[in-house]
Short mmCIF file of C-alpha atoms in Angstrom, two decimals:
data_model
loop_
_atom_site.label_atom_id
_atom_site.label_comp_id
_atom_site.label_asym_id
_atom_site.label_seq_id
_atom_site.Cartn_x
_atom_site.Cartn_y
_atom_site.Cartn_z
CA UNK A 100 -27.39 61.79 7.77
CA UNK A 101 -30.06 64.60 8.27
CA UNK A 102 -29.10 67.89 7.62
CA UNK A 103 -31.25 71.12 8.00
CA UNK A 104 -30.75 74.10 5.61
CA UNK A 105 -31.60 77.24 7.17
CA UNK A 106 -30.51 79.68 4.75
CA UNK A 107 -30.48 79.46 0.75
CA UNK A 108 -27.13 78.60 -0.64
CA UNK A 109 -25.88 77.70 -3.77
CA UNK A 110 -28.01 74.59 -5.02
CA UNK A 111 -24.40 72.70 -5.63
CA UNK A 112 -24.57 71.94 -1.80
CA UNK A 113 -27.42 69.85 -2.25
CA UNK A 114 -26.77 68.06 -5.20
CA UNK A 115 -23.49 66.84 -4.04
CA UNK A 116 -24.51 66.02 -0.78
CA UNK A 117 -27.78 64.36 -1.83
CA UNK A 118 -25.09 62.11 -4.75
CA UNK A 119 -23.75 60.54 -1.05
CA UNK A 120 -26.79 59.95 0.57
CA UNK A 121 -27.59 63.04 2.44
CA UNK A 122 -31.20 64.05 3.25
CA UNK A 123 -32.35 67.47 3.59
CA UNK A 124 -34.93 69.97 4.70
CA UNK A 125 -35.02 73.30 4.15
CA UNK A 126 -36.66 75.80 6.39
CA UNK A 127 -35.83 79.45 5.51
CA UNK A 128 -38.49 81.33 7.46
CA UNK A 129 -39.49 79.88 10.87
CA UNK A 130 -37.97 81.18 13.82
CA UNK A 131 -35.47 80.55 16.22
CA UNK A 132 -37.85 78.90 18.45
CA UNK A 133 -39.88 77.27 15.95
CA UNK A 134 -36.75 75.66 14.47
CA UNK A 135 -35.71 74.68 18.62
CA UNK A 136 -38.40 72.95 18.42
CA UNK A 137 -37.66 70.10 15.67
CA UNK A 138 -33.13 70.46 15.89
CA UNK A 139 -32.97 67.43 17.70
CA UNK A 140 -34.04 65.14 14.54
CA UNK A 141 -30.85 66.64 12.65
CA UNK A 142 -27.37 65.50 12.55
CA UNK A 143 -26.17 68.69 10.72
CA UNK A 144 -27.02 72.08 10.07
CA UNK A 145 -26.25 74.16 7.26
CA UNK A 146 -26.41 78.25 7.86
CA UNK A 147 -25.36 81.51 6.90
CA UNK A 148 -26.18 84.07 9.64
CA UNK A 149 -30.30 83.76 10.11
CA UNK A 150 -30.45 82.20 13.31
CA UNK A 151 -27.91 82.29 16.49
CA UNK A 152 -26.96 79.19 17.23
CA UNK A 153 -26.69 80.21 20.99
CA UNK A 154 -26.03 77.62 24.01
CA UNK A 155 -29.65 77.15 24.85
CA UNK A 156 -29.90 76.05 20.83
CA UNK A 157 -27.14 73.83 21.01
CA UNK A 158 -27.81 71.72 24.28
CA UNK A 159 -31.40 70.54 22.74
CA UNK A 160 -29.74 69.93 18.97
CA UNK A 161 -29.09 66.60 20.77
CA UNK A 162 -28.00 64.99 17.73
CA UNK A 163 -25.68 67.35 16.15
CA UNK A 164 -22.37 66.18 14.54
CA UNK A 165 -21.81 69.52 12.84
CA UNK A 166 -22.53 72.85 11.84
CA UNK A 167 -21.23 74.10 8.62
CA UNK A 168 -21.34 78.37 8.25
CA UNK A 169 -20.92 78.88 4.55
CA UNK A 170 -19.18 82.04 4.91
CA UNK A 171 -15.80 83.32 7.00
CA UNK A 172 -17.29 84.95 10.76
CA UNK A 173 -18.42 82.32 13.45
CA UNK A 174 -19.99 84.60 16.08
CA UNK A 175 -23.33 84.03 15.30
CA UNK A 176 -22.15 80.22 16.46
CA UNK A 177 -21.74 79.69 20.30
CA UNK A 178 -18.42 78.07 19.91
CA UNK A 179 -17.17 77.06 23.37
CA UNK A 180 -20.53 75.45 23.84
CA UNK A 181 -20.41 73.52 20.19
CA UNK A 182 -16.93 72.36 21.02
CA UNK A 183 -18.09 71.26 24.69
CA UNK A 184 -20.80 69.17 22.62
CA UNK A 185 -18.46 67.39 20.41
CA UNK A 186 -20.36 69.45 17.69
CA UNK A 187 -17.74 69.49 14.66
CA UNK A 188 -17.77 73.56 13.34
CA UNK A 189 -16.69 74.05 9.92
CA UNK A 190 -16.80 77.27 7.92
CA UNK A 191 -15.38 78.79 4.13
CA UNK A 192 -13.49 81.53 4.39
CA UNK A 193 -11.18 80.29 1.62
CA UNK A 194 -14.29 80.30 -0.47
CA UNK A 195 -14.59 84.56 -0.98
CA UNK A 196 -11.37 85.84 0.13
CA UNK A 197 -10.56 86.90 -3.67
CA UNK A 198 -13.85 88.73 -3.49
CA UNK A 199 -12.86 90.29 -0.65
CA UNK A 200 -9.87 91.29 -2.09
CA UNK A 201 -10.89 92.91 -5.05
CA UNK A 202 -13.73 94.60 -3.41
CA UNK A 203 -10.53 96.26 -0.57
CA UNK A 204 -8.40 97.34 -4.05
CA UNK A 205 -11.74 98.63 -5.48
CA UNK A 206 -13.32 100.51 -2.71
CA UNK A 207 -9.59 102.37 -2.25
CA UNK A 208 -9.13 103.14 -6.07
CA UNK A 209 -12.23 105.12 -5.67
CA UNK A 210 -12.31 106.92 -3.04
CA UNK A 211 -8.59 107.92 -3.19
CA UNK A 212 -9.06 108.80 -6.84
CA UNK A 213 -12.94 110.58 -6.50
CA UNK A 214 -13.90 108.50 -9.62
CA UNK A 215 -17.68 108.39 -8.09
CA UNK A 216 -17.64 111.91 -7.00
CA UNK A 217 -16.08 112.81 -10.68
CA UNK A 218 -18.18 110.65 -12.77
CA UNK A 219 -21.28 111.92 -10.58
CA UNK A 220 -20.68 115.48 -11.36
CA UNK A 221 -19.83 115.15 -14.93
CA UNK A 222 -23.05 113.54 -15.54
CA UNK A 223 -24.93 116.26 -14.12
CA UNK A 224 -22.71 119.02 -16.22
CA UNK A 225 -20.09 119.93 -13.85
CA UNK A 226 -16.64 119.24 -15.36
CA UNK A 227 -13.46 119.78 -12.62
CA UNK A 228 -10.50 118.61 -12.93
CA UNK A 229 -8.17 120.28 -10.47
CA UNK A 230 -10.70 119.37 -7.66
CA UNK A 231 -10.70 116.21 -8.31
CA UNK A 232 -7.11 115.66 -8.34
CA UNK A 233 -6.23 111.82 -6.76
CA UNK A 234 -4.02 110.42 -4.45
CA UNK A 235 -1.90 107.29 -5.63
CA UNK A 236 -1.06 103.99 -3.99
CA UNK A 237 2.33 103.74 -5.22
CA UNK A 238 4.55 104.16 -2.86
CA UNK A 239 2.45 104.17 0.35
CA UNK A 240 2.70 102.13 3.16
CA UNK A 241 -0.39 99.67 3.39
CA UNK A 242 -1.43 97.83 7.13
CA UNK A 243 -2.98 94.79 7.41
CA UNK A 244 -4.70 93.73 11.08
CA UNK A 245 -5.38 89.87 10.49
CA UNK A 246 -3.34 88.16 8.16
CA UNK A 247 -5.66 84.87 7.43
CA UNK A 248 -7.51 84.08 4.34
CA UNK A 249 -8.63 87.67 3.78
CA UNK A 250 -5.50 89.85 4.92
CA UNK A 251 -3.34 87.51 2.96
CA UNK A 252 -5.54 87.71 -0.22
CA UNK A 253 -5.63 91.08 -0.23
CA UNK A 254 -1.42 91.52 0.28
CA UNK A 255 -1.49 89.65 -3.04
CA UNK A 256 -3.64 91.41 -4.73
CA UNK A 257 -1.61 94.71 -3.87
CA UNK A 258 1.24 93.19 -4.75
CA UNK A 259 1.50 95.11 -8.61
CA UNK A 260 0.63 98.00 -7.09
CA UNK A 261 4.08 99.25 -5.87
CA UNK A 262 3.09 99.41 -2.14
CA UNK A 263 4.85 98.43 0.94
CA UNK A 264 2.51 95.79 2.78
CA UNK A 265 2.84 94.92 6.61
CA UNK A 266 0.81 93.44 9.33
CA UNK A 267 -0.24 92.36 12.21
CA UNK A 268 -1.23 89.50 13.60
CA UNK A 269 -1.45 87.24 17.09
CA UNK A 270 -0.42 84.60 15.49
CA UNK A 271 3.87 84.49 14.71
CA UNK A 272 5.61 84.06 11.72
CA UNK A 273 3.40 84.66 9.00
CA UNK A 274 5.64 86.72 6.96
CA UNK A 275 5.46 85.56 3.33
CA UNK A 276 6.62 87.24 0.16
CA UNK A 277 3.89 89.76 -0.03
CA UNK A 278 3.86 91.28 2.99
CA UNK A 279 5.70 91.53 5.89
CA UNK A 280 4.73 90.86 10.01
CA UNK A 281 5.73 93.68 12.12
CA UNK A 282 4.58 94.30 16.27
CA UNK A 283 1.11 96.68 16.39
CA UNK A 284 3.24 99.57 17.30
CA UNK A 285 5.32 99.62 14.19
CA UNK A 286 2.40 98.91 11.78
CA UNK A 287 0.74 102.26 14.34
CA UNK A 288 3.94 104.32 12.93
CA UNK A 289 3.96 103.29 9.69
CA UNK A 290 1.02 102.95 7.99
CA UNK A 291 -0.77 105.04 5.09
CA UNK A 292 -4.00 103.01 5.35
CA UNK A 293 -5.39 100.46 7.55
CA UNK A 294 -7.21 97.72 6.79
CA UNK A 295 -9.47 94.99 8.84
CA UNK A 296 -9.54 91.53 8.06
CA UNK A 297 -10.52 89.99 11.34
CA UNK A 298 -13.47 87.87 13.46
CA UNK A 299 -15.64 89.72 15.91
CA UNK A 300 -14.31 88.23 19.55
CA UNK A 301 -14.50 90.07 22.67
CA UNK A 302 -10.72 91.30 21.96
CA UNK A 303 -11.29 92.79 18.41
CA UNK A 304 -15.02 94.57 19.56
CA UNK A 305 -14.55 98.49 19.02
CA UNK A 306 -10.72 97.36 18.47
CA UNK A 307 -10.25 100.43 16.65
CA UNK A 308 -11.29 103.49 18.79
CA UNK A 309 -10.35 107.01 19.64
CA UNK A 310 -7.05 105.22 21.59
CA UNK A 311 -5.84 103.03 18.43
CA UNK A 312 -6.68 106.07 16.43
CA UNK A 313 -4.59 108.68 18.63
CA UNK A 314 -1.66 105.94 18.74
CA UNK A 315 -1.95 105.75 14.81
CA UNK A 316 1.78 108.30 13.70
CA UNK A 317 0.63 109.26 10.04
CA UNK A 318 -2.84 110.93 8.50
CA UNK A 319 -4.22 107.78 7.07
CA UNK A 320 -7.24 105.67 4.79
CA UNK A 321 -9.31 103.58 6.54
CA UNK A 322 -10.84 100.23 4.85
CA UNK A 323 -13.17 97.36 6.93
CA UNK A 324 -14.56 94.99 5.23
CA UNK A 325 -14.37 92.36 7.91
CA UNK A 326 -17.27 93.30 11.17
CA UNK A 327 -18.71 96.68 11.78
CA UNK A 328 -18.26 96.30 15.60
CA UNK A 329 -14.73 96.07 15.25
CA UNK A 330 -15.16 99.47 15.08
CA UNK A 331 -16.02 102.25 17.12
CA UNK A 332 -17.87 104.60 14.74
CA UNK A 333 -17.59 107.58 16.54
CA UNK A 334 -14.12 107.24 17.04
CA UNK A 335 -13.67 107.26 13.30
CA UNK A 336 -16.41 110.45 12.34
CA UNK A 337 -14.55 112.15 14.93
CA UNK A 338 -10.98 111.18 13.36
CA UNK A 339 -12.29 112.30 9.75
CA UNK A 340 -13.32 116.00 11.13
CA UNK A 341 -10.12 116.66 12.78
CA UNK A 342 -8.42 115.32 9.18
CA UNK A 343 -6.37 112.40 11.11
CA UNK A 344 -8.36 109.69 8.83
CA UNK A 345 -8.59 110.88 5.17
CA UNK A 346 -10.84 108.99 4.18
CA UNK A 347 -12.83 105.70 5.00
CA UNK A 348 -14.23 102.81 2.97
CA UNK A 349 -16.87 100.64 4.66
CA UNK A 350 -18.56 97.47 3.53
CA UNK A 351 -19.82 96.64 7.25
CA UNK A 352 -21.16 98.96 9.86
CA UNK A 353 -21.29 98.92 13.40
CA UNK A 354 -25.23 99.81 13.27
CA UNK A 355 -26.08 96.20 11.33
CA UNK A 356 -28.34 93.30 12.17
CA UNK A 357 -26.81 90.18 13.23
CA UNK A 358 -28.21 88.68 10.35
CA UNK A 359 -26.16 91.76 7.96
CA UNK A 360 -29.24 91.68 6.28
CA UNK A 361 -30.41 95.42 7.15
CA UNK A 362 -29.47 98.01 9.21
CA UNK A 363 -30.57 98.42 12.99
CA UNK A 364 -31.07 102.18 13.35
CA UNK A 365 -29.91 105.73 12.26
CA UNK A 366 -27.91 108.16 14.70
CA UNK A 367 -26.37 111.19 14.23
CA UNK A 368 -22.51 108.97 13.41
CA UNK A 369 -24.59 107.01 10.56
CA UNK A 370 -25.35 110.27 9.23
CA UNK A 371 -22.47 111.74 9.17
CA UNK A 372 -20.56 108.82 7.26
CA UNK A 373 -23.58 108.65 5.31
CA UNK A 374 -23.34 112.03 3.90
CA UNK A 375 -19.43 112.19 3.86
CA UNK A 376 -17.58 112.55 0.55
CA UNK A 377 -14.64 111.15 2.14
CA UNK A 378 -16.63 107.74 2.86
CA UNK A 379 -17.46 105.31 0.94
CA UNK A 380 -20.20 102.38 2.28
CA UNK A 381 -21.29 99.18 0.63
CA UNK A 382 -24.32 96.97 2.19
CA UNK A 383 -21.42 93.73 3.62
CA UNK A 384 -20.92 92.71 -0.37
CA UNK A 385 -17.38 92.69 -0.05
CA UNK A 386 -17.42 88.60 -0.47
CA UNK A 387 -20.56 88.46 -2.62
CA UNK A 388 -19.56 87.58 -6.22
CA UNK A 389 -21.59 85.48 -8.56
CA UNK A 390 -18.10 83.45 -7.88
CA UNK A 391 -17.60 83.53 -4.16
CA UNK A 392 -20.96 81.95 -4.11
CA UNK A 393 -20.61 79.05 -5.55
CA UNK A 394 -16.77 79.07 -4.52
CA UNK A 395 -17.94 79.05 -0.67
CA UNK A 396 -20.66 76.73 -1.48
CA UNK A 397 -17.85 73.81 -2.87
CA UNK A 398 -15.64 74.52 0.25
CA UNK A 399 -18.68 73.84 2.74
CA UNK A 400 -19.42 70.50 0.42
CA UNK A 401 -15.52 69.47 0.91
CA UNK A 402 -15.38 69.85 4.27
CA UNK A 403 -18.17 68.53 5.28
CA UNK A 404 -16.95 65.11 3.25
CA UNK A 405 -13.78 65.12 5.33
CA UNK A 406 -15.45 65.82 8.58
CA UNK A 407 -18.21 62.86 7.70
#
């Protein structure tokens, strides 16, 4: 079987697919047409986020058994068209939801308890302690929207933390002994903070907004580390001036390419978050650990062993 690598991975993809007779190329720069041009001499494509792998790229990748996304989000992946095809998907999100986890616990610690505003200030002379007084987990009530590989991960990380965990999800009974499935009005009265942990689809785009916001009982944290269009980012500056969002911590923005690799443009909303002490942003690291690499990078090698 052919495969073609389009983005760099962890090298244990090709050694253990090479050990069972795979044969690859690897093309890491040419474009999406230059790469239309030669997909129907591959049976399998290996890819991050580089290239969309749109319907007019599918229906010449005449050849195609499977794509395999090392990574969690699929919507750079024309699914409906793939699955038409007989075009086997496969994807890793078991492979950095621990990352993910951590990086949720992390990002909260420190904005709810200033440590970079406080360590920032003492290291230019400024010592203040009242001012930088923090706000503790323990006891609060923490809401989950998406309770797969990431949501999940992140309940049991929180579990030692002496918060309350519930969620939401489309999918039922999912309940398990870290955190608890309640309707999207209930988690909307209850919750302390809110955090993300699911796909971009046509339902979830700008699923949090000035309406979800408004319908949202309690002053609360905000955390995404899953897509930046799943929110609306003026919704949310406008939610941290009047005080109803205390604080936000984002490792994906609304404003990034569809490759994550950069940002698109700058606007006034970008700004503001940008030069907010009450928001914290990371460049979409949230599931990039010197583990989760090579973690992801094994679960893509499994799977694509059972699909083959």
């Amino acid at each position: 079987m052919r495969i073609l690598l389009l983005d760099t991975n962890h090298p244990l993809i090709e050694q253990q697919l090479s050990g069972k007779g795979f044969v690859f190329d690897a093309d890491y720069t040419s474009s999406y047409d230059e790469v239309l041009e030669k997909i129907r001499n591959y049976e399998g494509i290996i890819i991050r986020s580089r290239i969309p792998l749109d319907k007019n790229f599918l229906t010449k990748a005449s050849h195609l058994k499977f794509i395999a996304r090392v990574g969690a989000g699929m919507e750079n992946i024309d699914i409906e068209t793939a699955e038409s095809l007989g075009i086997k998907l496969i994807n890793s999100p078991e492979g950095n939801r621990d990352s993910v986890a951590e990086h949720v616990v992390g990002m909260l610690l420190i904005l709810m308890n200033r440590l970079f505003i406080a360590s920032n200030e003492v290291k230019n002379g400024i010592w203040k302690r009242e001012e930088n007084r923090g706000d503790e987990l323990l006891g609060k009530t923490f809401g989950i929207i998406g309770y797969g590989n990431m949501g999940k991960a992140t309940a049991k990380r929180l579990s030692g933390f002496g918060v309350e965990v519930i969620f939401y999800d489309i999918l039922p009974d999912l309940s398990d002994e870290f955190a608890k499935q309640v309707s999207l009005e209930e988690l909307q009265k209850r919750a302390d903070i809110l955090s993300l942990h699911i796909p971009l689809t046509d339902e979830t785009n700008y699923l949090i907004d000035e309406e979800f916001i408004s319908k949202m009982e309690k002053n609360f944290y905000f955390v995404n580390t899953a897509r930046g269009k799943n929110l609306k980012t003026k919704a949310l500056v406008q939610a941290i001036e009047a005080g109803k969002v205390l604080g936000a911590c984002l490792d994906v923005l609304e404003y990034e390419k569809s490759s994550f690799e950069n940002l698109e443009t700058e606007n006034q909303d970008l700004k503001y978050l940008l030069d907010s002490e009450k928001v914290i942003i990371t460049p979409h690291i949230a599931g990039w650990t010197h583990q989760s690499k090579e973690k992801l990078a094994q679960v893509i090698v499994d799977k694509i062993f059972k699909t083959t």
